[in-house]
Coordinates of N, CA and C in Angstrom, one line a residue:
M1 N 46.5 -63.4 -10.2 CA 45.0 -63.1 -9.8 C 45.1 -64.6 -9.6
V2 N 44.0 -64.4 -8.0 CA 43.9 -65.7 -7.5 C 42.3 -65.9 -7.3
D3 N 41.6 -66.7 -8.0 CA 40.4 -66.9 -7.9 C 39.6 -68.1 -6.5
E4 N 38.7 -67.9 -6.5 CA 38.1 -68.6 -5.1 C 39.2 -68.5 -3.8
A5 N 39.8 -67.8 -4.0 CA 40.6 -66.9 -3.1 C 40.4 -67.6 -1.4
S6 N 38.8 -67.4 -1.3 CA 38.4 -67.8 0.4 C 38.7 -69.1 0.7
L7 N 39.0 -69.7 -0.4 CA 39.5 -71.8 -0.3 C 40.8 -71.8 -0.3
A8 N 41.5 -70.4 -0.4 CA 43.0 -70.7 0.1 C 43.1 -71.1 1.4
S9 N 44.5 -71.8 1.9 CA 44.8 -71.7 3.5 C 45.2 -70.7 3.6
T10 N 45.5 -70.5 4.6 CA 46.0 -69.3 5.8 C 47.9 -69.7 5.3
F11 N 48.4 -70.4 5.2 CA 49.6 -70.8 5.3 C 50.1 -70.7 3.6
A12 N 48.8 -71.1 2.3 CA 49.1 -70.9 1.2 C 49.6 -69.4 0.9
L13 N 48.2 -68.7 1.5 CA 48.2 -67.2 1.1 C 49.2 -66.5 1.3
D14 N 49.4 -66.4 2.6 CA 51.2 -66.4 3.4 C 52.4 -66.3 2.7
E15 N 53.0 -68.1 1.8 CA 53.5 -68.3 1.1 C 53.5 -67.5 -0.5
L16 N 52.0 -67.3 -0.6 CA 52.4 -66.5 -1.9 C 52.5 -64.6 -1.8
M17 N 51.9 -64.5 -0.2 CA 51.9 -63.0 -0.6 C 53.8 -63.0 -0.4
S18 N 54.2 -63.7 0.2 CA 56.2 -63.6 0.1 C 56.4 -63.5 -0.6
A19 N 56.4 -64.5 -1.7 CA 56.9 -64.3 -3.2 C 56.4 -63.1 -3.7
V20 N 55.3 -62.7 -3.9 CA 54.7 -61.4 -4.1 C 55.4 -60.0 -4.0
L21 N 55.7 -60.2 -2.5 CA 56.5 -59.1 -2.0 C 57.6 -59.2 -2.6
D22 N 58.3 -60.5 -2.6 CA 60.0 -60.4 -2.9 C 59.8 -60.4 -4.5
A23 N 59.1 -60.3 -5.5 CA 58.9 -59.9 -6.6 C 58.5 -58.5 -6.7
Q24 N 58.3 -57.6 -6.2 CA 57.5 -56.3 -6.0 C 56.4 -56.6 -7.0
A25 N 55.9 -57.4 -7.0 CA 54.6 -57.8 -7.5 C 52.9 -57.1 -7.1
K26 N 51.8 -57.2 -7.7 CA 51.2 -57.5 -7.0 C 49.9 -58.5 -7.4
V27 N 49.1 -58.7 -5.8 CA 48.4 -60.2 -6.1 C 46.8 -59.1 -5.9
V28 N 45.7 -59.9 -6.8 CA 44.9 -59.2 -6.7 C 44.0 -60.9 -6.6
L29 N 42.8 -61.0 -5.4 CA 42.5 -62.0 -4.7 C 40.5 -61.7 -5.1
V30 N 39.9 -62.6 -5.3 CA 39.1 -62.7 -5.9 C 38.3 -63.9 -4.8
G31 N 37.2 -63.7 -4.2 CA 35.9 -64.6 -4.0 C 35.2 -64.4 -3.3
D32 N 34.7 -65.2 -2.2 CA 33.5 -65.4 -1.7 C 33.4 -65.0 -0.1
G33 N 33.8 -64.0 0.6 CA 33.9 -64.1 1.5 C 32.7 -64.9 3.0
A34 N 31.9 -65.4 2.5 CA 30.8 -65.8 3.0 C 30.7 -67.2 2.6
Q35 N 31.7 -67.5 1.9 CA 31.5 -69.2 1.0 C 32.5 -69.6 2.4
L36 N 32.2 -71.5 2.5 CA 33.1 -71.9 3.5 C 35.0 -71.9 2.9
S37 N 35.6 -71.7 4.3 CA 36.7 -71.8 3.4 C 38.0 -72.5 4.1
S38 N 38.9 -72.9 3.7 CA 39.8 -73.5 3.0 C 39.5 -75.2 4.1
V39 N 39.6 -76.1 3.8 CA 39.9 -77.2 4.6 C 41.2 -77.2 5.5
D40 N 42.2 -76.6 5.2 CA 43.3 -76.6 6.0 C 42.8 -75.2 6.9
A41 N 44.3 -75.4 7.1 CA 44.0 -73.9 8.3 C 43.2 -72.6 7.6
G42 N 42.1 -71.9 7.6 CA 41.9 -70.9 6.6 C 40.8 -69.8 7.3
G43 N 40.5 -68.9 6.6 CA 39.7 -67.8 7.2 C 40.3 -66.5 7.1
M44 N 41.6 -66.7 6.4 CA 41.9 -64.9 6.3 C 41.5 -64.2 4.7
F45 N 40.8 -65.0 3.7 CA 40.8 -64.2 3.0 C 39.1 -63.5 4.0
R46 N 38.6 -64.1 4.5 CA 37.1 -63.4 5.0 C 37.8 -62.4 5.7
T47 N 39.1 -62.7 6.9 CA 39.5 -61.6 7.7 C 39.9 -59.9 6.4
F48 N 41.1 -60.0 5.4 CA 40.9 -59.6 4.9 C 39.9 -58.5 4.4
V49 N 38.3 -59.6 4.0 CA 37.1 -58.8 3.4 C 36.8 -57.8 4.8
R50 N 36.8 -58.5 5.7 CA 36.1 -57.5 6.6 C 37.3 -56.1 7.2
E51 N 38.1 -56.5 7.3 CA 39.0 -55.5 7.6 C 39.2 -54.1 6.7
R52 N 38.9 -54.5 5.4 CA 38.4 -53.6 4.4 C 37.2 -52.7 4.5
G53 N 36.6 -53.5 4.8 CA 35.0 -53.1 5.5 C 34.5 -52.4 3.9
E54 N 33.7 -51.1 4.5 CA 33.1 -50.8 2.9 C 33.6 -50.4 1.8
D55 N 35.2 -50.8 1.9 CA 35.7 -50.5 1.0 C 36.4 -51.8 0.0
A56 N 36.0 -52.8 0.6 CA 36.0 -54.2 -0.3 C 35.1 -54.1 -1.1
P57 N 35.6 -54.0 -2.8 CA 35.2 -54.3 -3.7 C 34.1 -55.9 -3.9
T58 N 32.6 -56.0 -4.4 CA 31.7 -56.3 -4.3 C 31.6 -56.5 -5.3
L59 N 30.0 -58.0 -5.8 CA 29.6 -58.1 -6.6 C 28.7 -58.4 -6.1
A60 N 27.2 -57.6 -6.9 CA 26.4 -57.5 -7.0 C 24.4 -57.9 -7.6
D61 N 25.1 -58.4 -8.8 CA 24.3 -58.6 -9.5 C 24.7 -60.2 -9.7
V62 N 23.5 -61.1 -9.6 CA 23.6 -62.8 -9.5 C 22.8 -63.1 -11.2
R63 N 24.1 -63.4 -12.0 CA 23.4 -63.9 -13.2 C 23.9 -65.8 -13.7
R64 N 23.6 -66.5 -12.4 CA 23.8 -67.8 -13.0 C 22.0 -68.0 -12.9
F65 N 21.2 -67.2 -12.1 CA 19.8 -67.8 -12.4 C 18.7 -66.6 -13.4
K66 N 17.7 -67.5 -14.3 CA 17.2 -66.5 -14.9 C 15.9 -65.7 -14.6
A67 N 15.3 -66.6 -13.0 CA 14.3 -65.6 -12.5 C 14.4 -65.5 -11.5
A68 N 13.7 -64.0 -11.5 CA 14.3 -63.2 -10.3 C 14.0 -63.8 -9.2
W69 N 13.3 -64.8 -9.0 CA 13.2 -65.0 -7.6 C 14.2 -66.0 -6.8
E70 N 14.8 -67.1 -7.9 CA 15.9 -67.9 -7.7 C 17.3 -66.6 -7.0
K71 N 17.5 -65.4 -7.9 CA 18.4 -64.5 -7.7 C 18.4 -63.9 -6.2
E72 N 17.0 -64.1 -6.2 CA 16.5 -63.1 -4.8 C 16.9 -64.2 -3.3
A73 N 16.7 -65.6 -4.0 CA 16.6 -66.7 -2.8 C 18.2 -67.1 -2.9
S74 N 19.1 -67.1 -3.8 CA 20.3 -67.3 -3.3 C 20.9 -66.2 -3.0
L75 N 20.7 -65.0 -3.3 CA 21.1 -64.2 -2.0 C 20.7 -64.0 -0.6
G76 N 19.5 -64.7 -0.4 CA 19.1 -64.8 0.7 C 19.7 -66.4 1.6
V77 N 20.1 -67.5 0.8 CA 20.8 -68.2 1.7 C 22.3 -68.0 1.7
R78 N 22.3 -67.1 1.1 CA 24.7 -66.9 1.4 C 24.4 -65.6 1.9
C79 N 23.1 -65.3 2.9 CA 23.3 -64.2 4.1 C 22.7 -64.9 5.1
G80 N 22.2 -66.2 5.3 CA 21.6 -67.1 5.8 C 20.1 -66.8 6.5
T81 N 19.9 -66.0 5.5 CA 18.2 -65.5 5.5 C 17.4 -67.2 6.0
N82 N 16.8 -67.0 6.7 CA 15.8 -68.3 6.7 C 14.9 -68.3 6.0
A83 N 14.4 -67.4 5.4 CA 12.9 -67.3 4.7 C 13.3 -67.9 3.3
A84 N 14.7 -67.3 2.7 CA 15.3 -68.0 1.7 C 15.2 -69.5 1.7

C-alpha cells in the first residue's frame, strides 16, 4: 500500500509497478488526485484517478475539523471554489 501516492514521481510508480508485476503481487495506491503532484516528473496518480472515472473510490467525510463550516470550507478549497 502506497499512502500519499499523488506525491510519488511517475518514475517511482513505474519502478514500483514493475516490481509488483514481477512478484505477481498487488499494489494499492492511496492519495488525493487534487493534491500537488510530485516535485519530480509526476501526475500519474491523477491520471489513474481520471481514467477510473466514477469507479475510483473516494472518501467523502472530513474528520480533521469539528466545526461544520470548517469541513465545508476545506472541501471548497480542495475543489477550487472561490467562495471558500
